[in-house]
Short mmCIF file of C-alpha atoms in Angstrom, two decimals:
data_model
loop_
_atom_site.label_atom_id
_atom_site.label_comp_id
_atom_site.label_asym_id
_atom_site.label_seq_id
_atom_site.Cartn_x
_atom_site.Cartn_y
_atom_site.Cartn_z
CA UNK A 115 113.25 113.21 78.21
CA UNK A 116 116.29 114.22 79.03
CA UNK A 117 116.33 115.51 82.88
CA UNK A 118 119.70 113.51 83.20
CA UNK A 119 120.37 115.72 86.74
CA UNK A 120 119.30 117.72 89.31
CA UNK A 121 117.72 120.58 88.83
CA UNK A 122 119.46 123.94 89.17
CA UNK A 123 116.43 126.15 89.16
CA UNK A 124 118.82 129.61 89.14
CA UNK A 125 121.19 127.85 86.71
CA UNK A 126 124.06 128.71 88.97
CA UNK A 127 125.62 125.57 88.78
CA UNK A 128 125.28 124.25 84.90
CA UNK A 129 126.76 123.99 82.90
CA UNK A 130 129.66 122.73 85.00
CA UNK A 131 133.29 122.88 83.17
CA UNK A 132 136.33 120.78 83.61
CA UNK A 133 138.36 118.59 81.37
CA UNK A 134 134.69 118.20 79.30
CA UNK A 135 131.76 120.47 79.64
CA UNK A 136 128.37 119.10 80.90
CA UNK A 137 125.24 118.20 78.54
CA UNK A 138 122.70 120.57 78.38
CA UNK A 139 119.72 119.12 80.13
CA UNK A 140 115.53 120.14 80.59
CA UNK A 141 114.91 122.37 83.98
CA UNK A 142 111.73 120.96 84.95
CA UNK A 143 109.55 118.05 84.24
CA UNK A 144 107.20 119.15 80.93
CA UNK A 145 103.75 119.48 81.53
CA UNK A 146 102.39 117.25 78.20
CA UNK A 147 104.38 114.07 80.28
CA UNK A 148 101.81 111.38 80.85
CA UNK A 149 102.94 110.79 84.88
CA UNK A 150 102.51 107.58 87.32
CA UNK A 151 99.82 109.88 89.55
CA UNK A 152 97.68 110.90 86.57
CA UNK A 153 97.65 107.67 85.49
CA UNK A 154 96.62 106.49 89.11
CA UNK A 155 94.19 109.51 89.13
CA UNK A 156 92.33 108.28 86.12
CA UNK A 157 91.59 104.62 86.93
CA UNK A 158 90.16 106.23 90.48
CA UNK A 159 92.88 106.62 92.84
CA UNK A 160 92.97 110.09 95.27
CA UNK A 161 96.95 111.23 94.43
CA UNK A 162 98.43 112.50 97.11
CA UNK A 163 102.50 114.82 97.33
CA UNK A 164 104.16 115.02 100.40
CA UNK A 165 107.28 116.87 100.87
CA UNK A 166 109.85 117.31 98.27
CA UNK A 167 109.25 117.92 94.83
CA UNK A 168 112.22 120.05 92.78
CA UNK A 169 110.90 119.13 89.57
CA UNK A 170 109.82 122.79 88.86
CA UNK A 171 107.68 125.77 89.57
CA UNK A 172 104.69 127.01 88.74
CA UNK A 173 102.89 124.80 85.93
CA UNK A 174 104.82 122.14 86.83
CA UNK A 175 104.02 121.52 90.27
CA UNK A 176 102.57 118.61 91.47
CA UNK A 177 98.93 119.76 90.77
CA UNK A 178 100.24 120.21 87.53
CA UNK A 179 101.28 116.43 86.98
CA UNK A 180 98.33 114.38 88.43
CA UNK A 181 98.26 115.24 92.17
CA UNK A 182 95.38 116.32 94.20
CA UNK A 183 96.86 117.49 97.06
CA UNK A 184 100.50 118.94 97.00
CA UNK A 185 101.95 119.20 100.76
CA UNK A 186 105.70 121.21 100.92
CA UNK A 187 106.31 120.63 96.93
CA UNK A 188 107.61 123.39 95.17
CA UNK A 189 111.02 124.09 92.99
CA UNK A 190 113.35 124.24 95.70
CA UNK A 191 115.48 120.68 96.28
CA UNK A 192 116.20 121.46 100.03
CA UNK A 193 114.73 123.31 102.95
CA UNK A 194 117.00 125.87 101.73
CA UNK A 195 118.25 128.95 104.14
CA UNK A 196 115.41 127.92 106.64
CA UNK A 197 116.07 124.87 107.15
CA UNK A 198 114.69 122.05 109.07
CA UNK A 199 112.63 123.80 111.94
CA UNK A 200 109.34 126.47 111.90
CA UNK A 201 109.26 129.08 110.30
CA UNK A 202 110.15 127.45 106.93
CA UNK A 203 111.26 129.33 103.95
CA UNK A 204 110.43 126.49 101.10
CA UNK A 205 107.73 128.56 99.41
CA UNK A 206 104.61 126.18 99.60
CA UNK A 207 105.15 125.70 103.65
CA UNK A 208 105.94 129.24 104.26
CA UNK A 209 102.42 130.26 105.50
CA UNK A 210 101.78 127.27 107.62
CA UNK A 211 100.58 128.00 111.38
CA UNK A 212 102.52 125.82 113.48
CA UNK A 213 104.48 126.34 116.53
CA UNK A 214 107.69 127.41 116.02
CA UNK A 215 110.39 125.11 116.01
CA UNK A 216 108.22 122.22 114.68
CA UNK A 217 110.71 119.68 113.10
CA UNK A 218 110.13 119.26 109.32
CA UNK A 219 110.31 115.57 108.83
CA UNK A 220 107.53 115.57 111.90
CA UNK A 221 104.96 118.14 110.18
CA UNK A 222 105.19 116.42 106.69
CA UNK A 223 104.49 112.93 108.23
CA UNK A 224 101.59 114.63 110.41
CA UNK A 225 99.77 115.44 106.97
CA UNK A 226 100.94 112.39 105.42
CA UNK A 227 98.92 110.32 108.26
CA UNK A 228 95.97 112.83 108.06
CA UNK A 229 95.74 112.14 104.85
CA UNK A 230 95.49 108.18 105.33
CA UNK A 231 93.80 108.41 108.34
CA UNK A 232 90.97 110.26 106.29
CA UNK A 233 91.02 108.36 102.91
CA UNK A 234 87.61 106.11 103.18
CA UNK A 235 86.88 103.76 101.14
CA UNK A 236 88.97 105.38 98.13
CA UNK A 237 92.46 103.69 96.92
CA UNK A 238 95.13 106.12 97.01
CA UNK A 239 98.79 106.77 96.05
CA UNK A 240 100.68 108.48 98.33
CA UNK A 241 103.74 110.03 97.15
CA UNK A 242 106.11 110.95 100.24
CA UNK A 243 109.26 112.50 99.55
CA UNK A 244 110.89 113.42 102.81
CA UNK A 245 112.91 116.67 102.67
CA UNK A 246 115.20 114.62 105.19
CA UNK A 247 118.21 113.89 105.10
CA UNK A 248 119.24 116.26 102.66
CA UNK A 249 121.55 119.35 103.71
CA UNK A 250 121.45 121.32 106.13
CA UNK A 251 122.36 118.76 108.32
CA UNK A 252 120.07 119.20 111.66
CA UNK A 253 118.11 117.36 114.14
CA UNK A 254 116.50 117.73 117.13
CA UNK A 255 118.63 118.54 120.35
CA UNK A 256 117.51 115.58 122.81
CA UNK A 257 118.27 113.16 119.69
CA UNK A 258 121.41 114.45 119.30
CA UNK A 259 122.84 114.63 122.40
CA UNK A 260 121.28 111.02 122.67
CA UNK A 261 123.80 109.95 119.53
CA UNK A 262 126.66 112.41 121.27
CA UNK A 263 126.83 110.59 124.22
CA UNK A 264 126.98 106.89 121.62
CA UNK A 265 129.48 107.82 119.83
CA UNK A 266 131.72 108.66 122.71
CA UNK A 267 130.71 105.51 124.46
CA UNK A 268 132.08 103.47 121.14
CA UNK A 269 135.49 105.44 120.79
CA UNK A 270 134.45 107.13 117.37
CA UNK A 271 135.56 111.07 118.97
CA UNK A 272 139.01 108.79 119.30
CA UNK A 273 139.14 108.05 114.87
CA UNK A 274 140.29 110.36 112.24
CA UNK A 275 136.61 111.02 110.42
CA UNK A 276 137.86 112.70 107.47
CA UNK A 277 140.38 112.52 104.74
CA UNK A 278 141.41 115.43 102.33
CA UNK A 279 141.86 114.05 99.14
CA UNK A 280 141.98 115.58 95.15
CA UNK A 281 140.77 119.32 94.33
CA UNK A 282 137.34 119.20 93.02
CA UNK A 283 137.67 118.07 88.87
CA UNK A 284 134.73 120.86 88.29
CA UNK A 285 136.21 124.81 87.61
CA UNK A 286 132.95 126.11 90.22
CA UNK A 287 134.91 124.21 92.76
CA UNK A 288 138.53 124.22 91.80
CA UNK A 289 139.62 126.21 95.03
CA UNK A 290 138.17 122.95 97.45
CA UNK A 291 138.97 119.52 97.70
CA UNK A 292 137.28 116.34 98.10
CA UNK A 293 136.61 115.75 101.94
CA UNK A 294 136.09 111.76 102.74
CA UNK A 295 134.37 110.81 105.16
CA UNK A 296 135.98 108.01 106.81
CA UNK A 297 133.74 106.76 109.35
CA UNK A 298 129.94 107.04 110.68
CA UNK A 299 130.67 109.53 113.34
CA UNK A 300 128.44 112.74 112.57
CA UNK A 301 125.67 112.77 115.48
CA UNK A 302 123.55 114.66 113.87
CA UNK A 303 123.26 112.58 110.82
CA UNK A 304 122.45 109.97 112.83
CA UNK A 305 119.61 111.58 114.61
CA UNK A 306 118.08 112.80 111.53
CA UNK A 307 118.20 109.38 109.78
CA UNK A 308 116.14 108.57 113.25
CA UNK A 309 113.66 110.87 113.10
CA UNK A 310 113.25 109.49 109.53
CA UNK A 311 113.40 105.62 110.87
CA UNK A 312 110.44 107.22 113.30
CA UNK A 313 108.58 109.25 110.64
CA UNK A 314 108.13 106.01 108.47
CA UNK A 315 107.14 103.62 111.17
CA UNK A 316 104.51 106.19 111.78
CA UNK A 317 103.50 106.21 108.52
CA UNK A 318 103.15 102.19 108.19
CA UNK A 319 101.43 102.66 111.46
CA UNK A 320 98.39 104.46 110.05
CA UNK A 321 97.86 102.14 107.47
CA UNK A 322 97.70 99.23 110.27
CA UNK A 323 95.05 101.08 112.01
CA UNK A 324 93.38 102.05 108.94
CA UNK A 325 93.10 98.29 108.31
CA UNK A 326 94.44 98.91 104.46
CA UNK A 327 98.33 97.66 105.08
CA UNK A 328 97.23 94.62 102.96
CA UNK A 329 96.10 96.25 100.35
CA UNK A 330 98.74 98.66 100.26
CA UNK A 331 102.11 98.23 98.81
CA UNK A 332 104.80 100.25 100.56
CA UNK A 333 108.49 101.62 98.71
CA UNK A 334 110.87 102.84 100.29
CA UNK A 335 114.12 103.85 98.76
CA UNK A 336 116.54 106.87 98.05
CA UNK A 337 117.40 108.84 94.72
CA UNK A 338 121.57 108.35 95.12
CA UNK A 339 124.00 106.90 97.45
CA UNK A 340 124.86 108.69 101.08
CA UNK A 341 126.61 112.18 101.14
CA UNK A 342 130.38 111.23 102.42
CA UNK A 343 132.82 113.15 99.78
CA UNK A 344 131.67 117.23 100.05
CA UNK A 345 129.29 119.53 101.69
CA UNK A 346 130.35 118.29 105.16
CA UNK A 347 130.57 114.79 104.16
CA UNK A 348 127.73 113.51 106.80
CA UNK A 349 128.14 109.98 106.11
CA UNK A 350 130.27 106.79 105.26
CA UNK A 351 129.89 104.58 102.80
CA UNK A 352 132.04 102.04 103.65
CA UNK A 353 132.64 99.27 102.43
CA UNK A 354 131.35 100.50 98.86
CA UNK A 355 132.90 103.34 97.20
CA UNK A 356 132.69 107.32 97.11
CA UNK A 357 128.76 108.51 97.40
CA UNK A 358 126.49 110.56 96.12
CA UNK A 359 127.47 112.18 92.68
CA UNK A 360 129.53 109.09 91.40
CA UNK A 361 129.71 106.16 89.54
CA UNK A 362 130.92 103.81 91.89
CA UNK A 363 128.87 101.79 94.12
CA UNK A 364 128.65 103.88 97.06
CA UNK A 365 126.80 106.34 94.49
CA UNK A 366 124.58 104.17 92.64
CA UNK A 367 124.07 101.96 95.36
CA UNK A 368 120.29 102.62 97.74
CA UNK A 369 118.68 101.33 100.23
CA UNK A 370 115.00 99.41 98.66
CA UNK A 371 113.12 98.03 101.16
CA UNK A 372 109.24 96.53 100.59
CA UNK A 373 106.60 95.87 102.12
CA UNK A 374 103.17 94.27 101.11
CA UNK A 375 101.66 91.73 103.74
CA UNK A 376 100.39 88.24 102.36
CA UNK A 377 101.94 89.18 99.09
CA UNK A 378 105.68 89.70 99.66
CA UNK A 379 107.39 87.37 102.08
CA UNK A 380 108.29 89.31 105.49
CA UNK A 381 112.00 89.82 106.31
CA UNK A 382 112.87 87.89 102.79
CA UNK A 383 115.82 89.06 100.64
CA UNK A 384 116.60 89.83 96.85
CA UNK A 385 119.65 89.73 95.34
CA UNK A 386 118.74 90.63 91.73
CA UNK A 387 119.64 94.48 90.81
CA UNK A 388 117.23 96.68 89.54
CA UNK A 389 116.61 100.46 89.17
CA UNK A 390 114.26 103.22 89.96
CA UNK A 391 112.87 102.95 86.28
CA UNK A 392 111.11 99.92 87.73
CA UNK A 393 108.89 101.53 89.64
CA UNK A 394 106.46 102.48 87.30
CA UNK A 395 105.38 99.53 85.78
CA UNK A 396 105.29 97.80 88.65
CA UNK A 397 103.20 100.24 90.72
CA UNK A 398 101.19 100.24 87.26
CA UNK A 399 100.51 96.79 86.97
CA UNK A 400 100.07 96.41 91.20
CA UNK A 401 97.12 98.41 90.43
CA UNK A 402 95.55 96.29 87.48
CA UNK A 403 96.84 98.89 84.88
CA UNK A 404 98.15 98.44 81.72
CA UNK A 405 101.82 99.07 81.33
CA UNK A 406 103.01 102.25 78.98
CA UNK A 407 106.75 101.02 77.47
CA UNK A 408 106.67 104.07 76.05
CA UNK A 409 107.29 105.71 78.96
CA UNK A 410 109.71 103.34 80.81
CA UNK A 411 112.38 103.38 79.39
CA UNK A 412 114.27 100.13 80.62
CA UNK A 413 112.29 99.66 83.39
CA UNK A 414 110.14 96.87 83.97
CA UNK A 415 107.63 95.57 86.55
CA UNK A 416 108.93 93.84 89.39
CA UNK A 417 106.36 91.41 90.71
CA UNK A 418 107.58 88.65 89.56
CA UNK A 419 110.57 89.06 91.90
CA UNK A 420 108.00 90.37 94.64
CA UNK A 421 106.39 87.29 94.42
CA UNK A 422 109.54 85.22 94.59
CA UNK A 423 109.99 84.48 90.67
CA UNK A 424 113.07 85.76 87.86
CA UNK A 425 113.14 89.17 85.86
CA UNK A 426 114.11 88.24 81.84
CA UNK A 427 116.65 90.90 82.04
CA UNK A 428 120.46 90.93 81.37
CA UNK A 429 121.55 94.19 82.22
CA UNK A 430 120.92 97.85 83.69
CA UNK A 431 122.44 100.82 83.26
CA UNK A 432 123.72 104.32 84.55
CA UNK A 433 124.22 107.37 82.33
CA UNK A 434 125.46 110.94 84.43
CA UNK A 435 126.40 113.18 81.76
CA UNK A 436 127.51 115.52 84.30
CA UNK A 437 129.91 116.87 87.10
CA UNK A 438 128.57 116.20 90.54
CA UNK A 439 128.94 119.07 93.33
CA UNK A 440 130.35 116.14 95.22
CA UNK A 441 133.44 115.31 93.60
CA UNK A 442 132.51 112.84 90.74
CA UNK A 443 133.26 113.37 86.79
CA UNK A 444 130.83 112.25 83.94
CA UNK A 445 130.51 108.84 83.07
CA UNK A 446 127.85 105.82 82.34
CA UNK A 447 127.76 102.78 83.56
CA UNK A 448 126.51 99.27 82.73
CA UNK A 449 125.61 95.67 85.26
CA UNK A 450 125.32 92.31 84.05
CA UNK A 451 125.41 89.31 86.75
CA UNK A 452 128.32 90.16 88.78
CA UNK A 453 129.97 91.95 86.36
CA UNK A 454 130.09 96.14 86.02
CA UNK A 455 131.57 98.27 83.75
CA UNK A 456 132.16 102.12 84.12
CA UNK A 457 133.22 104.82 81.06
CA UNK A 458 134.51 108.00 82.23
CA UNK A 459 133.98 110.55 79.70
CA UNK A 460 136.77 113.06 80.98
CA UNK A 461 139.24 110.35 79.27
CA UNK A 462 137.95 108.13 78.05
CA UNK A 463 138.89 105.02 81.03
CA UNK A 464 136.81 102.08 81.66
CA UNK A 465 137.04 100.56 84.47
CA UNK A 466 136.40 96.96 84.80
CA UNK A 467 134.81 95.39 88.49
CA UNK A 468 133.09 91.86 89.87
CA UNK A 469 130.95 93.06 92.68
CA UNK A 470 130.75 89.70 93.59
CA UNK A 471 134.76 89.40 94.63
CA UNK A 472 134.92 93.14 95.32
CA UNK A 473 132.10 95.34 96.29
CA UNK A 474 134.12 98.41 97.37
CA UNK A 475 136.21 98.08 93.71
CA UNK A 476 139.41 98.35 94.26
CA UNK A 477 140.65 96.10 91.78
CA UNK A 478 140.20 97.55 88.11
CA UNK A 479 140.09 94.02 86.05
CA UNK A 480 139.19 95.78 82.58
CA UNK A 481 143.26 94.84 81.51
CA UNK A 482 142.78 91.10 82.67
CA UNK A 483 139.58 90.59 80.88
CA UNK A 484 139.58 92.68 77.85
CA UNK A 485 136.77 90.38 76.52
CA UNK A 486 134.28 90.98 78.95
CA UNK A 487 135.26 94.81 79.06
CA UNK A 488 134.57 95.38 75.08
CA UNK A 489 131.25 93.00 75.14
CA UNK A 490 130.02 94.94 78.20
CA UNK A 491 131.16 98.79 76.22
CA UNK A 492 129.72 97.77 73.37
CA UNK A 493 126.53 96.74 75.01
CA UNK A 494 126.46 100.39 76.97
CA UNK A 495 127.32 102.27 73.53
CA UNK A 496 124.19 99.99 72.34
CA UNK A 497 121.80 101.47 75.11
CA UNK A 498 123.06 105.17 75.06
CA UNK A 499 122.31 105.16 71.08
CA UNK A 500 118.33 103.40 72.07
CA UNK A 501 117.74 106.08 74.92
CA UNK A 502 119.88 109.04 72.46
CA UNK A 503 121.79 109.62 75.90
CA UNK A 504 123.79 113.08 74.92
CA UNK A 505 127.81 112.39 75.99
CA UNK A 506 129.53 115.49 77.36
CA UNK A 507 132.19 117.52 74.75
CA UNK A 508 135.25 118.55 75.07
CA UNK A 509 136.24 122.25 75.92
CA UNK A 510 136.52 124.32 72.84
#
């Protein structure tokens, strides 16, 4: 489709400039797409948004795209100016009669339980997108005292948290340098990644009661890796590299955790990598639907590794066409087995790392192993050409 990055609804951001200039890219998610709730929608399923959307505005909302109910989804990406606590300023909660001061993160999983709670007999798809724990960075008081008073009791007030490093690669933020964040030590991170740890227990809560957890399989994931190089840097990585906005691990890298009782093993592990692509064919063929490769791209259903079983798949890849606000230049990216390749476009560098002998890569092994590095470029340059991925051009 080519939506290859966030959406910058005022188009303040992009194109971003540096050494190469950033692809051109679409500003909201078309309306003629086919998406994973309409298709849910039409074999019976009530379809159900909660919480962030920032795929568009108006006609391409999530009414627009298959949804029955839209809770808190409009254009916007963040809470925005308003942030996390009543009165909110994102447009669709704006209007909402609660007390003031009501915590975000608690009102959207209120409606998100209502809405279980209430579901009969129905099958449903419940899309929850937690504003949380996107910037601003706040929490509720008690909580954060509460992480205050832990962090003093383990010595972190005593550690360096940040280090300044390189100005930004991106002219929009030439004047400011990359801030690292060296350590978990922000309290107020921690309580709202909490109040999110509370949120979804709630959640899984209401489908115990509601007697459907066995019948309902649960995702939870994240869209990038934590924020620890800009913006405040709220979080640490460590040990993977950078965050959010980059190639390396520490940007690529989320948390997946599922759960489906008597079909996935409890407290079992996977160590096969896959990608958000995934998702829709396998929450297509969970439901007894026919798969649409069409749509996919190079994802593919993963029950069989659900179930304990192999995926037939070599590789996955990463293309970011772009300059992150965080610190991180253009560049794809490509995994097979313990092996991972990364192309920077500003130059032209490939870097060369086995995740298996070092996660955080530190050691760049694409001059040891020339071999593996031009099998694994060519086989990226082979994917970019099958999805027509756009590469970023020089300045003129």
């Amino acid at each position: 489709m080519g939506i290859t990055d966030w959406i910058d609804w005022q188009g303040v951001v992009h194109p971003a400039r540096g050494a190469v200039v950033d692809v051109p890219y679409l500003k909201d998610l078309p309306a003629s797409e086919y998406s994973l709730a309409a298709a849910l929608s039409e074999a019976g399923y009530a379809t159900w948004h909660v919480g962030k959307w920032h795929l568009g505005g108006p006609g391409h909302l999530p009414e627009d795209h298959g949804f029955d109910v839209n809770v808190g989804g409009g254009h916007r990406g963040s809470t925005g100016a308003g942030g996390y606590f009543s009165p909110w300023t994102i447009e669709p909660l704006a209007d909402v009669d609660v007390p003031e001061g009501t915590y975000l993160t608690d009102y959207l999983t209120d409606r998100a339980v209502d809405l279980i709670r209430h579901a009969g007999d129905r099958p449903f798809f419940l899309n929850l997108w937690h504003y949380s724990v996107h910037t601003p960075i706040q929490a509720k008081a008690d909580t954060v005292t509460r992480y205050e008073e832990k962090a003093k009791g383990l010595g972190l007030d005593r550690f360096e948290s940040f280090a300044e490093g390189e100005p930004f690669p991106c002219e929009h933020k030439r004047d400011r340098r990359v801030s690292r964040r060296l350590l978990h030590s922000d309290p107020v991170y921690a309580a709202m990644i909490d109040a999110l740890d509370e949120n979804i227990g709630r959640v899984l809560g209401a489908l115990d009661e509601s007697g459907k957890a066995e019948d309902t399989l649960v995702v939870f994931t994240s869209d990038n890796g934590g924020l620890a190089t800009s913006e405040g840097s709220p979080t640490c990585n460590a040990p993977l590299a950078e965050g959010k906005g980059w190639m390396y691990e520490g940007g690529t890298r989320e948390p997946l955790i599922v759960r489906w009782p008597g079909r996935v093993a409890a407290s079992s592990r996977c160590p096969v990598p896959v990608t958000s692509p995934d998702f829709y064919p396998t929450l297509l063929e969970a439901a007894g639907l026919p798969p649409r490769p069409e749509q996919h791209v190079d994802g593919v259903s993963l029950l069989p590794l659900l179930a304990g079983g192999a995926l037939e798949r070599e590789a996955i890849f990463w293309h970011y066409p772009h300059y992150g606000n965080q610190g991180g230049t253009p560049g794809s990216s490509v995994r097979r087995g313990d092996w991972k390749l990364i192309e920077f476009y500003e130059d032209g560098r490939r870097e060369l790392y086995n995740l298996r002998d070092d996660l955080s890569e530190d050691r760049d092994l694409a001059a040891g192993n020339p071999e593996v590095a031009r099998d694994l470029h060519e086989e990226l340059a082979a994917w970019r050409e099958s999805v027509a991925a756009r590469i970023p051009e020089r300045k003129g």
